[in-house]
CSV table of C-alpha atoms and ligand atoms in Angstrom, one decimal:
chain,number,residue,atom,x,y,z
A,1,UNK,CA,0.0,0.0,0.0
A,2,UNK,CA,1.2,3.5,-0.8
A,3,UNK,CA,2.6,5.1,2.4
A,4,UNK,CA,1.4,8.7,2.1
A,5,UNK,CA,3.6,9.7,5.1
A,6,UNK,CA,6.7,8.9,3.1
A,7,UNK,CA,8.8,11.9,2.2
A,8,UNK,CA,11.8,11.1,0.1
A,9,UNK,CA,15.0,12.6,1.3
A,10,UNK,CA,18.2,12.3,-0.7
A,11,UNK,CA,18.1,11.5,-4.5
A,12,UNK,CA,15.6,9.3,-6.1
A,13,UNK,CA,17.3,6.3,-7.8
A,14,UNK,CA,16.0,6.3,-11.4
A,15,UNK,CA,17.4,3.0,-12.5
A,16,UNK,CA,14.9,2.1,-15.2
A,17,UNK,CA,16.4,1.7,-18.6
A,18,UNK,CA,15.2,5.1,-19.7
A,19,UNK,CA,14.5,7.8,-19.0
A,20,UNK,CA,17.9,7.7,-17.3
A,21,UNK,CA,19.2,10.2,-14.8
A,22,UNK,CA,19.9,13.7,-16.3
A,23,UNK,CA,23.3,15.0,-15.1
A,24,UNK,CA,23.2,18.4,-13.4
A,25,UNK,CA,25.5,19.8,-16.1
A,26,UNK,CA,22.8,19.1,-18.7
A,27,UNK,CA,20.0,20.4,-16.5
A,28,UNK,CA,21.9,23.7,-16.0
A,29,UNK,CA,22.5,24.0,-19.8
A,30,UNK,CA,18.8,23.5,-20.4
A,31,UNK,CA,17.8,26.2,-17.9
A,32,UNK,CA,19.2,29.0,-20.1
A,33,UNK,CA,16.6,31.3,-21.6
A,34,UNK,CA,14.8,30.2,-24.7
A,35,UNK,CA,16.1,32.2,-27.7
A,36,UNK,CA,14.7,33.2,-31.1
A,37,UNK,CA,14.8,30.0,-33.2
A,38,UNK,CA,15.2,32.2,-36.3
A,39,UNK,CA,18.0,34.3,-34.9
A,40,UNK,CA,21.8,34.1,-35.5
A,41,UNK,CA,22.7,32.5,-32.2
A,42,UNK,CA,20.3,29.7,-32.8
A,43,UNK,CA,21.7,29.0,-36.3
A,44,UNK,CA,25.2,28.7,-34.8
A,45,UNK,CA,24.0,26.3,-32.1
A,46,UNK,CA,22.1,24.2,-34.7
A,47,UNK,CA,25.1,23.9,-37.0
A,48,UNK,CA,27.4,23.0,-34.1
A,49,UNK,CA,25.2,20.3,-32.7
A,50,UNK,CA,24.1,18.8,-36.0
A,51,UNK,CA,27.8,18.3,-36.8
A,52,UNK,CA,28.6,16.8,-33.4
A,53,UNK,CA,25.6,14.5,-33.3
A,54,UNK,CA,26.9,12.7,-36.4
A,55,UNK,CA,29.9,11.6,-34.5
A,56,UNK,CA,27.8,9.7,-32.0
A,57,UNK,CA,25.9,7.9,-34.8
A,58,UNK,CA,29.3,7.4,-36.6
A,59,UNK,CA,27.9,8.8,-39.8
A,60,UNK,CA,28.9,11.4,-42.3
A,61,UNK,CA,25.3,11.7,-43.5
A,62,UNK,CA,22.4,13.8,-42.1
A,63,UNK,CA,20.9,13.2,-38.7
A,64,UNK,CA,17.3,14.5,-38.5
A,65,UNK,CA,16.1,15.6,-35.1
A,66,UNK,CA,12.4,15.6,-34.2
A,67,UNK,CA,10.7,17.2,-31.2
A,68,UNK,CA,9.1,13.9,-30.5
A,69,UNK,CA,9.6,10.7,-28.4
A,70,UNK,CA,11.3,7.7,-30.0
A,71,UNK,CA,8.0,6.4,-31.3
A,72,UNK,CA,7.8,9.4,-33.6
A,73,UNK,CA,11.2,8.6,-35.1
A,74,UNK,CA,10.0,5.0,-35.7
A,75,UNK,CA,7.1,6.4,-37.7
A,76,UNK,CA,9.4,8.9,-39.5
A,77,UNK,CA,11.7,6.1,-40.6
A,78,UNK,CA,8.8,4.0,-42.1
A,79,UNK,CA,6.8,6.9,-43.7
A,80,UNK,CA,9.8,8.5,-45.3
A,81,UNK,CA,11.0,5.4,-47.1
A,82,UNK,CA,8.0,3.1,-47.8
A,83,UNK,CA,4.7,3.0,-49.8
A,84,UNK,CA,1.3,1.6,-48.8
A,85,UNK,CA,1.3,-2.2,-49.0
A,86,UNK,CA,5.1,-2.6,-49.0
A,87,UNK,CA,6.4,-5.7,-47.4
A,88,UNK,CA,8.8,-5.3,-44.5
A,89,UNK,CA,10.8,-8.0,-42.7
A,90,UNK,CA,10.9,-7.4,-38.9
A,91,UNK,CA,12.3,-9.6,-36.2
A,92,UNK,CA,10.8,-10.4,-32.8
A,93,UNK,CA,13.4,-9.6,-30.2
A,94,UNK,CA,10.9,-8.4,-27.5
A,95,UNK,CA,8.3,-5.8,-26.7
A,96,UNK,CA,9.7,-2.9,-28.6
A,97,UNK,CA,10.2,-4.9,-31.8
A,98,UNK,CA,6.6,-6.0,-31.4
A,99,UNK,CA,5.3,-2.4,-31.0
A,100,UNK,CA,7.3,-1.3,-34.1
A,101,UNK,CA,5.8,-4.1,-36.0
A,102,UNK,CA,2.3,-3.1,-34.9
A,103,UNK,CA,3.0,0.4,-36.0
A,104,UNK,CA,4.1,-0.8,-39.5
A,105,UNK,CA,0.7,-2.6,-39.8
A,106,UNK,CA,-1.2,0.5,-38.7
A,107,UNK,CA,0.6,2.5,-41.3
A,108,UNK,CA,-0.6,0.2,-44.1
A,109,UNK,CA,2.6,-1.8,-44.5
A,110,UNK,CA,2.7,-5.6,-44.6
A,111,UNK,CA,5.2,-6.6,-41.9
A,112,UNK,CA,6.4,-10.1,-41.7
A,113,UNK,CA,7.5,-10.9,-38.2
A,114,UNK,CA,10.3,-13.5,-37.9
A,115,UNK,CA,10.1,-15.2,-34.5
A,116,UNK,CA,11.7,-18.1,-32.7
A,117,UNK,CA,9.4,-20.6,-30.9
A,118,UNK,CA,8.1,-19.8,-27.4
A,119,UNK,CA,9.9,-17.0,-25.7
A,120,UNK,CA,13.3,-17.9,-27.2
A,121,UNK,CA,13.3,-14.8,-29.4
A,122,UNK,CA,13.0,-12.7,-26.2
A,123,UNK,CA,16.2,-14.3,-24.8
A,124,UNK,CA,18.5,-14.2,-27.8
A,125,UNK,CA,19.5,-11.6,-30.3
A,126,UNK,CA,18.5,-11.4,-34.0
A,127,UNK,CA,19.4,-14.7,-35.8
A,128,UNK,CA,20.9,-13.1,-38.9
A,129,UNK,CA,20.7,-16.4,-40.9
A,130,UNK,CA,16.9,-16.4,-40.6
A,131,UNK,CA,16.9,-13.0,-42.3
A,132,UNK,CA,19.3,-14.2,-45.0
A,133,UNK,CA,17.2,-17.3,-45.7
A,134,UNK,CA,14.0,-15.3,-46.0
A,135,UNK,CA,15.6,-12.7,-48.3
A,136,UNK,CA,17.0,-15.4,-50.5
A,137,UNK,CA,13.5,-16.7,-51.0
A,138,UNK,CA,12.3,-13.3,-52.1
A,139,UNK,CA,13.5,-13.4,-55.7
A,140,UNK,CA,11.2,-10.6,-56.8
A,141,UNK,CA,12.5,-8.3,-54.1
A,142,UNK,CA,9.0,-7.6,-52.7
A,143,UNK,CA,10.6,-7.0,-49.3
A,144,UNK,CA,11.5,-3.3,-49.2
A,145,UNK,CA,13.1,-3.1,-45.7
A,146,UNK,CA,14.5,-5.1,-42.9
A,147,UNK,CA,13.8,-3.6,-39.4
A,148,UNK,CA,15.6,-4.7,-36.3
A,149,UNK,CA,16.1,-3.4,-32.7
A,150,UNK,CA,19.8,-3.0,-31.7
A,151,UNK,CA,19.3,-3.0,-27.9
A,152,UNK,CA,16.0,-4.6,-27.0
A,153,UNK,CA,15.1,-2.6,-23.8
A,154,UNK,CA,12.4,-5.0,-22.7
A,155,UNK,CA,14.8,-7.9,-22.4
A,156,UNK,CA,18.4,-6.6,-22.0
A,157,UNK,CA,19.5,-8.4,-25.2
A,158,UNK,CA,21.5,-6.7,-28.0
A,159,UNK,CA,21.7,-7.8,-31.7
A,160,UNK,CA,24.6,-7.9,-34.0
A,161,UNK,CA,23.8,-5.3,-36.6
A,162,UNK,CA,26.9,-6.0,-38.7
A,163,UNK,CA,25.8,-9.6,-39.0
A,164,UNK,CA,22.3,-8.4,-40.3
A,165,UNK,CA,24.1,-6.3,-42.9
A,166,UNK,CA,26.2,-9.3,-44.0
A,167,UNK,CA,23.0,-11.4,-44.2
A,168,UNK,CA,21.3,-8.8,-46.5
A,169,UNK,CA,24.5,-8.6,-48.7
A,170,UNK,CA,24.9,-12.4,-48.8
A,171,UNK,CA,21.3,-12.7,-50.1
A,172,UNK,CA,22.1,-10.0,-52.7
A,173,UNK,CA,19.0,-8.2,-51.6
A,174,UNK,CA,18.3,-4.4,-52.1
A,175,UNK,CA,16.1,-4.0,-49.0
A,176,UNK,CA,16.8,-1.0,-46.8
A,177,UNK,CA,18.2,-1.8,-43.3
A,178,UNK,CA,16.5,0.2,-40.5
A,179,UNK,CA,17.7,-0.1,-36.9
A,180,UNK,CA,16.2,1.1,-33.7
A,181,UNK,CA,19.0,2.0,-31.3
A,182,UNK,CA,16.8,4.2,-29.1
A,183,UNK,CA,18.3,2.7,-25.9
A,184,UNK,CA,21.6,1.6,-27.4
A,185,UNK,CA,23.0,4.9,-28.7
A,186,UNK,CA,25.8,6.4,-26.6
A,187,UNK,CA,25.9,3.4,-24.3
A,188,UNK,CA,26.6,0.5,-26.6
A,189,UNK,CA,28.9,0.6,-29.6
A,190,UNK,CA,27.0,1.7,-32.7
A,191,UNK,CA,28.3,2.5,-36.3
A,192,UNK,CA,25.7,3.7,-38.8
A,193,UNK,CA,28.0,4.1,-41.8
A,194,UNK,CA,30.3,1.1,-41.2
A,195,UNK,CA,27.4,-1.3,-40.6
A,196,UNK,CA,25.6,0.0,-43.7
A,197,UNK,CA,22.5,1.0,-41.9
A,198,UNK,CA,20.0,3.1,-44.0
A,199,UNK,CA,17.9,4.6,-41.2
A,200,UNK,CA,19.0,4.6,-37.6
A,201,UNK,CA,16.3,5.6,-35.0
A,202,UNK,CA,17.2,6.9,-31.6
A,203,UNK,CA,15.9,9.0,-28.7
A,204,UNK,CA,17.1,11.4,-26.1
A,205,UNK,CA,16.1,9.9,-22.8
A,206,UNK,CA,18.4,6.8,-22.6
A,207,UNK,CA,22.1,6.8,-23.3
A,208,UNK,CA,22.1,10.5,-24.3
A,209,UNK,CA,21.1,11.4,-20.7
A,210,UNK,CA,18.5,13.9,-21.7
A,211,UNK,CA,14.9,14.2,-20.7
A,212,UNK,CA,12.4,12.6,-23.1
A,213,UNK,CA,11.3,14.8,-26.0
A,214,UNK,CA,13.7,14.6,-28.9
A,215,UNK,CA,14.4,11.7,-31.3
A,216,UNK,CA,16.5,11.0,-34.3
A,217,UNK,CA,16.8,9.5,-37.8
A,218,UNK,CA,20.3,9.1,-39.2
A,219,UNK,CA,19.8,8.7,-42.9
A,220,UNK,CA,21.9,7.1,-45.7
A,221,UNK,CA,22.0,8.3,-49.3
A,222,UNK,CA,20.0,5.2,-50.3
A,223,UNK,CA,17.3,6.0,-47.8
A,224,UNK,CA,17.2,9.6,-49.0
A,225,UNK,CA,16.7,8.4,-52.6
A,226,UNK,CA,14.0,6.0,-51.4
A,227,UNK,CA,12.3,8.9,-49.7
A,228,UNK,CA,11.9,10.7,-53.0
A,229,UNK,CA,9.7,7.8,-54.4
A,230,UNK,CA,8.0,6.7,-51.1
A,231,UNK,CA,4.2,7.2,-51.1
A,232,UNK,CA,3.1,6.8,-47.5
A,233,UNK,CA,1.7,10.2,-46.4
A,234,UNK,CA,4.1,12.3,-44.5
A,235,UNK,CA,4.4,16.0,-43.8
A,236,UNK,CA,5.7,16.7,-40.3
A,237,UNK,CA,8.0,13.8,-40.5
A,238,UNK,CA,9.3,14.5,-44.1
A,239,UNK,CA,13.0,14.6,-44.2
A,240,UNK,CA,13.4,16.9,-47.2
A,241,UNK,CA,12.4,20.2,-45.7
A,242,UNK,CA,14.2,19.5,-42.4
A,243,UNK,CA,17.5,18.4,-44.1
A,244,UNK,CA,17.3,21.6,-46.3
A,245,UNK,CA,16.7,23.9,-43.3
A,246,UNK,CA,19.4,22.1,-41.2
A,247,UNK,CA,22.0,23.1,-43.8
A,248,UNK,CA,22.1,26.6,-42.2
A,249,UNK,CA,21.4,25.3,-38.7
A,250,UNK,CA,17.6,25.9,-38.6
A,251,UNK,CA,14.4,23.9,-38.6
A,252,UNK,CA,11.2,24.3,-40.7
A,253,UNK,CA,9.2,24.7,-37.5
A,254,UNK,CA,9.9,25.6,-33.9
A,255,UNK,CA,12.5,23.1,-32.6
A,256,UNK,CA,12.8,22.0,-29.0
A,257,UNK,CA,15.3,24.8,-28.1
A,258,UNK,CA,16.0,24.0,-24.5
A,259,UNK,CA,16.4,20.3,-25.2
A,260,UNK,CA,18.8,21.2,-27.9
A,261,UNK,CA,20.9,23.1,-25.4
A,262,UNK,CA,20.9,19.9,-23.4
A,263,UNK,CA,21.8,17.8,-26.4
A,264,UNK,CA,24.7,20.1,-27.2
A,265,UNK,CA,26.0,19.7,-23.6
A,266,UNK,CA,25.5,15.9,-23.7
A,267,UNK,CA,27.5,15.7,-26.9
A,268,UNK,CA,30.3,17.7,-25.3
A,269,UNK,CA,30.3,15.4,-22.3
A,270,UNK,CA,30.2,12.2,-24.4
A,271,UNK,CA,32.7,13.3,-27.1
A,272,UNK,CA,35.0,14.9,-24.4
A,273,UNK,CA,35.1,11.6,-22.5
A,274,UNK,CA,35.5,9.6,-25.7
A,275,UNK,CA,32.9,7.1,-26.9
A,276,UNK,CA,35.2,4.1,-26.4
A,277,UNK,CA,35.5,5.0,-22.8
A,278,UNK,CA,31.8,5.5,-22.5
A,279,UNK,CA,31.2,2.1,-23.9
A,280,UNK,CA,33.8,0.5,-21.7
A,281,UNK,CA,32.2,2.0,-18.6
A,282,UNK,CA,28.8,0.6,-19.6
A,283,UNK,CA,30.3,-2.9,-20.3
A,284,UNK,CA,31.9,-2.9,-16.9
A,285,UNK,CA,28.8,-1.9,-15.0
A,286,UNK,CA,26.8,-4.5,-16.9
A,287,UNK,CA,29.3,-7.2,-16.0
A,288,UNK,CA,29.2,-6.1,-12.3
A,289,UNK,CA,25.4,-6.2,-12.2
A,290,UNK,CA,25.4,-9.7,-13.8
A,291,UNK,CA,27.9,-10.9,-11.2
A,292,UNK,CA,25.4,-9.7,-8.6
A,293,UNK,CA,22.5,-11.6,-10.2
A,294,UNK,CA,24.6,-14.7,-10.4
A,295,UNK,CA,25.5,-14.4,-6.7
A,296,UNK,CA,21.8,-14.1,-5.9
A,297,UNK,CA,21.3,-17.4,-7.8
A,298,UNK,CA,18.8,-15.8,-10.1
A,299,UNK,CA,18.5,-16.1,-13.9
A,300,UNK,CA,19.3,-13.4,-16.4
A,301,UNK,CA,16.8,-12.9,-19.3
A,302,UNK,CA,19.5,-12.8,-21.9
A,303,UNK,CA,20.7,-16.4,-22.7
A,304,UNK,CA,23.6,-15.6,-25.0
A,305,UNK,CA,26.7,-14.0,-23.3
A,306,UNK,CA,27.8,-12.6,-26.7
A,307,UNK,CA,24.8,-10.2,-26.7
A,308,UNK,CA,24.4,-9.2,-23.1
A,309,UNK,CA,23.2,-5.6,-23.1
A,310,UNK,CA,25.6,-3.0,-21.6
A,311,UNK,CA,22.5,-0.8,-21.0
A,312,UNK,CA,20.2,-3.0,-18.7
A,313,UNK,CA,19.9,-6.4,-17.2
A,314,UNK,CA,16.6,-8.4,-17.0
A,315,UNK,CA,16.4,-10.4,-13.8
A,316,UNK,CA,13.9,-13.3,-13.8
A,317,UNK,CA,12.0,-14.0,-10.6
A,318,UNK,CA,11.7,-17.5,-9.4
A,319,UNK,CA,8.4,-19.3,-10.2
A,320,UNK,CA,5.5,-18.0,-8.1
A,321,UNK,CA,7.1,-14.6,-7.3
A,322,UNK,CA,5.3,-11.6,-8.8
A,323,UNK,CA,8.1,-9.3,-10.0
A,324,UNK,CA,5.8,-6.3,-10.0
A,325,UNK,CA,5.2,-6.8,-6.2
A,326,UNK,CA,8.9,-6.9,-5.6
A,327,UNK,CA,9.4,-3.8,-7.7
A,328,UNK,CA,6.6,-2.0,-5.9
A,329,UNK,CA,8.0,-2.6,-2.5
A,330,UNK,CA,11.5,-1.5,-3.6
A,331,UNK,CA,10.0,1.7,-5.0
A,332,UNK,CA,8.0,2.5,-1.8
A,333,UNK,CA,10.7,1.5,0.7
A,334,UNK,CA,13.9,2.6,-1.0
A,335,UNK,CA,12.8,5.3,-3.5
A,336,UNK,CA,14.4,3.2,-6.2
A,337,UNK,CA,12.7,2.8,-9.7
A,338,UNK,CA,13.3,-0.5,-11.6
A,339,UNK,CA,12.0,-1.4,-15.0
A,340,UNK,CA,8.9,-3.6,-15.1
A,341,UNK,CA,8.5,-6.8,-17.2
A,342,UNK,CA,6.9,-5.7,-20.5
A,343,UNK,CA,4.5,-7.7,-22.8
A,344,UNK,CA,5.2,-11.4,-22.6
A,345,UNK,CA,7.6,-10.8,-19.7
A,346,UNK,CA,5.0,-9.0,-17.5
A,347,UNK,CA,5.3,-10.0,-13.8
A,348,UNK,CA,8.1,-12.4,-14.6
A,349,UNK,CA,11.1,-10.1,-14.3
A,350,UNK,CA,12.4,-6.7,-13.4
A,351,UNK,CA,15.0,-4.7,-15.3
A,352,UNK,CA,18.0,-2.9,-13.8
A,353,UNK,CA,19.1,0.1,-15.9
A,354,UNK,CA,22.8,0.8,-15.8
A,355,UNK,CA,23.1,3.5,-18.4
A,356,UNK,CA,24.1,7.1,-18.7
A,357,UNK,CA,24.9,9.1,-15.6
A,358,UNK,CA,25.7,6.3,-13.2
A,359,UNK,CA,28.8,5.3,-11.2
A,360,UNK,CA,29.9,2.3,-9.2
A,361,UNK,CA,28.2,3.5,-6.1
A,362,UNK,CA,24.9,4.3,-7.7
A,363,UNK,CA,24.9,0.8,-9.0
A,364,UNK,CA,25.9,-0.7,-5.6
A,365,UNK,CA,23.1,1.2,-4.0
A,366,UNK,CA,20.7,0.0,-6.7
A,367,UNK,CA,21.8,-3.6,-6.1
A,368,UNK,CA,21.4,-3.0,-2.4
A,369,UNK,CA,17.8,-1.9,-2.9
A,370,UNK,CA,17.1,-4.9,-5.1
A,371,UNK,CA,18.7,-7.3,-2.5
A,372,UNK,CA,16.9,-5.8,0.5
A,373,UNK,CA,13.6,-5.7,-1.4
A,374,UNK,CA,13.9,-9.3,-2.5
A,375,UNK,CA,14.7,-10.4,1.1
A,376,UNK,CA,11.7,-8.4,2.4
A,377,UNK,CA,9.4,-10.1,-0.2
A,378,UNK,CA,10.8,-13.6,0.6
A,379,UNK,CA,12.6,-14.2,-2.7
A,380,UNK,CA,15.1,-16.9,-1.9
A,381,UNK,CA,18.7,-15.7,-2.6
A,382,UNK,CA,21.8,-17.8,-2.7
A,383,UNK,CA,24.2,-15.1,-1.6
A,384,UNK,CA,24.9,-11.4,-1.6
A,385,UNK,CA,24.9,-9.7,-5.0
A,386,UNK,CA,26.0,-6.5,-3.5
A,387,UNK,CA,29.2,-8.0,-2.1
A,388,UNK,CA,29.8,-9.8,-5.4
A,389,UNK,CA,29.5,-6.6,-7.4
A,390,UNK,CA,31.7,-4.7,-5.0
A,391,UNK,CA,34.3,-7.3,-5.5
A,392,UNK,CA,33.9,-7.3,-9.3
A,393,UNK,CA,34.3,-3.5,-9.4
A,394,UNK,CA,37.3,-3.6,-7.2
A,395,UNK,CA,39.0,-6.2,-9.3
A,396,UNK,CA,38.1,-4.7,-12.7
A,397,UNK,CA,39.1,-1.0,-12.6
A,398,UNK,CA,38.7,1.0,-15.8
A,399,UNK,CA,42.0,2.0,-17.4
A,400,UNK,CA,41.3,5.6,-16.3
A,401,UNK,CA,40.7,4.6,-12.6
A,402,UNK,CA,43.4,5.3,-10.2
B,501,PLP,C1,12.3,3.6,-25.3
B,501,PLP,C2,12.3,2.8,-26.5
B,501,PLP,C3,11.3,3.0,-27.5
B,501,PLP,C4,10.2,4.0,-27.4
B,501,PLP,O1,10.6,5.3,-27.3
B,501,PLP,P1,9.6,6.4,-26.7
B,501,PLP,O2,10.6,7.6,-26.5
B,501,PLP,O3,9.1,5.9,-25.5
B,501,PLP,O4,8.6,6.7,-27.8
B,501,PLP,C5,11.4,2.2,-28.7
B,501,PLP,N1,12.4,1.3,-28.8
B,501,PLP,C6,13.3,1.1,-27.8
B,501,PLP,C7,14.3,0.0,-28.1
B,501,PLP,C8,13.2,1.8,-26.7
B,501,PLP,O5,14.1,1.5,-25.7
């Protein structure tokens, strides 16, 4: 029951896999006065951040920024490149892949959803050979796009995007490759150009450490050409006018000025630290959290160690335990938010976010909240995850740690 006498002191632990905690430096940058979005200062800001943001996607091409949540950028990717009735090949990695597939159907596309039996697809990454086999059958090239999720936030499983590219090439198929890295970007290694991705979709409130409210399409030349023929209705989402206005640092409509201040600051932080260091930090946190789950004697949702997510870890509750009850107690007692099980995983697991503005001690505290909460709800634990993670962090310093 909600305890209305409860007054949180200290900081809330926002350890869901997005929105992630927003660093004070970004909050301060966003608190500056809103300026004229047609004035000269704005154009300079726009040009600067549009050039820096490409480095995070690892692309030389345009990155379109929308004042919308990630879902809007999903729609933008589909409506800019496809026509009514087009076949698209999608892959069931979890809840977010399922939602994107539903959207494709609602937009009048014909999605085909590749799935593994039972809940296997929710525990493993994309099986690229299934994509290759399906594309090889499609001799008429009726399939216009392959859509996959890079970091499936509902499960804590990543997918090998380079392998998907190789599968498309091995089939000699011209389909566009569209990738959702809404929760992967700036936490997990991602390479738009090198991996031959045509449209990359991302959002602000996960690895970029911003509040929700802006989202992205990184766009290849091939996707831009496709957008000139594509017949799905689009206006607000249309790339052409935005890309044109962006050349001078402006937008065709009022952009999200203060979130763009925040984005500029986030890019300075990430590029200043160096993306490789950012990725190493996330890998290490994820490994520490997995060590804790192992010490508890609990199961991790991801079953293939090659594709463990550096962004979040899905922790499966023993048979008969309602994961949402455990989460609720942890929230009420310790002011700690954990991710809930989504879709097929509802009530079966909770998700620990370890992305963005964290450090060893925020994660130790998070694991402490999980451990205490599980004890209080009677979840049988084999040992202390907190101690195991402390040990892991002590024995695995980052190269920059002294
Ligand atoms: C968060 C998320 C989305 C949805 O983004 P919104 O900003 O909530 O619209 C889609 N896909 C993935 C993988 C996500 O993590």
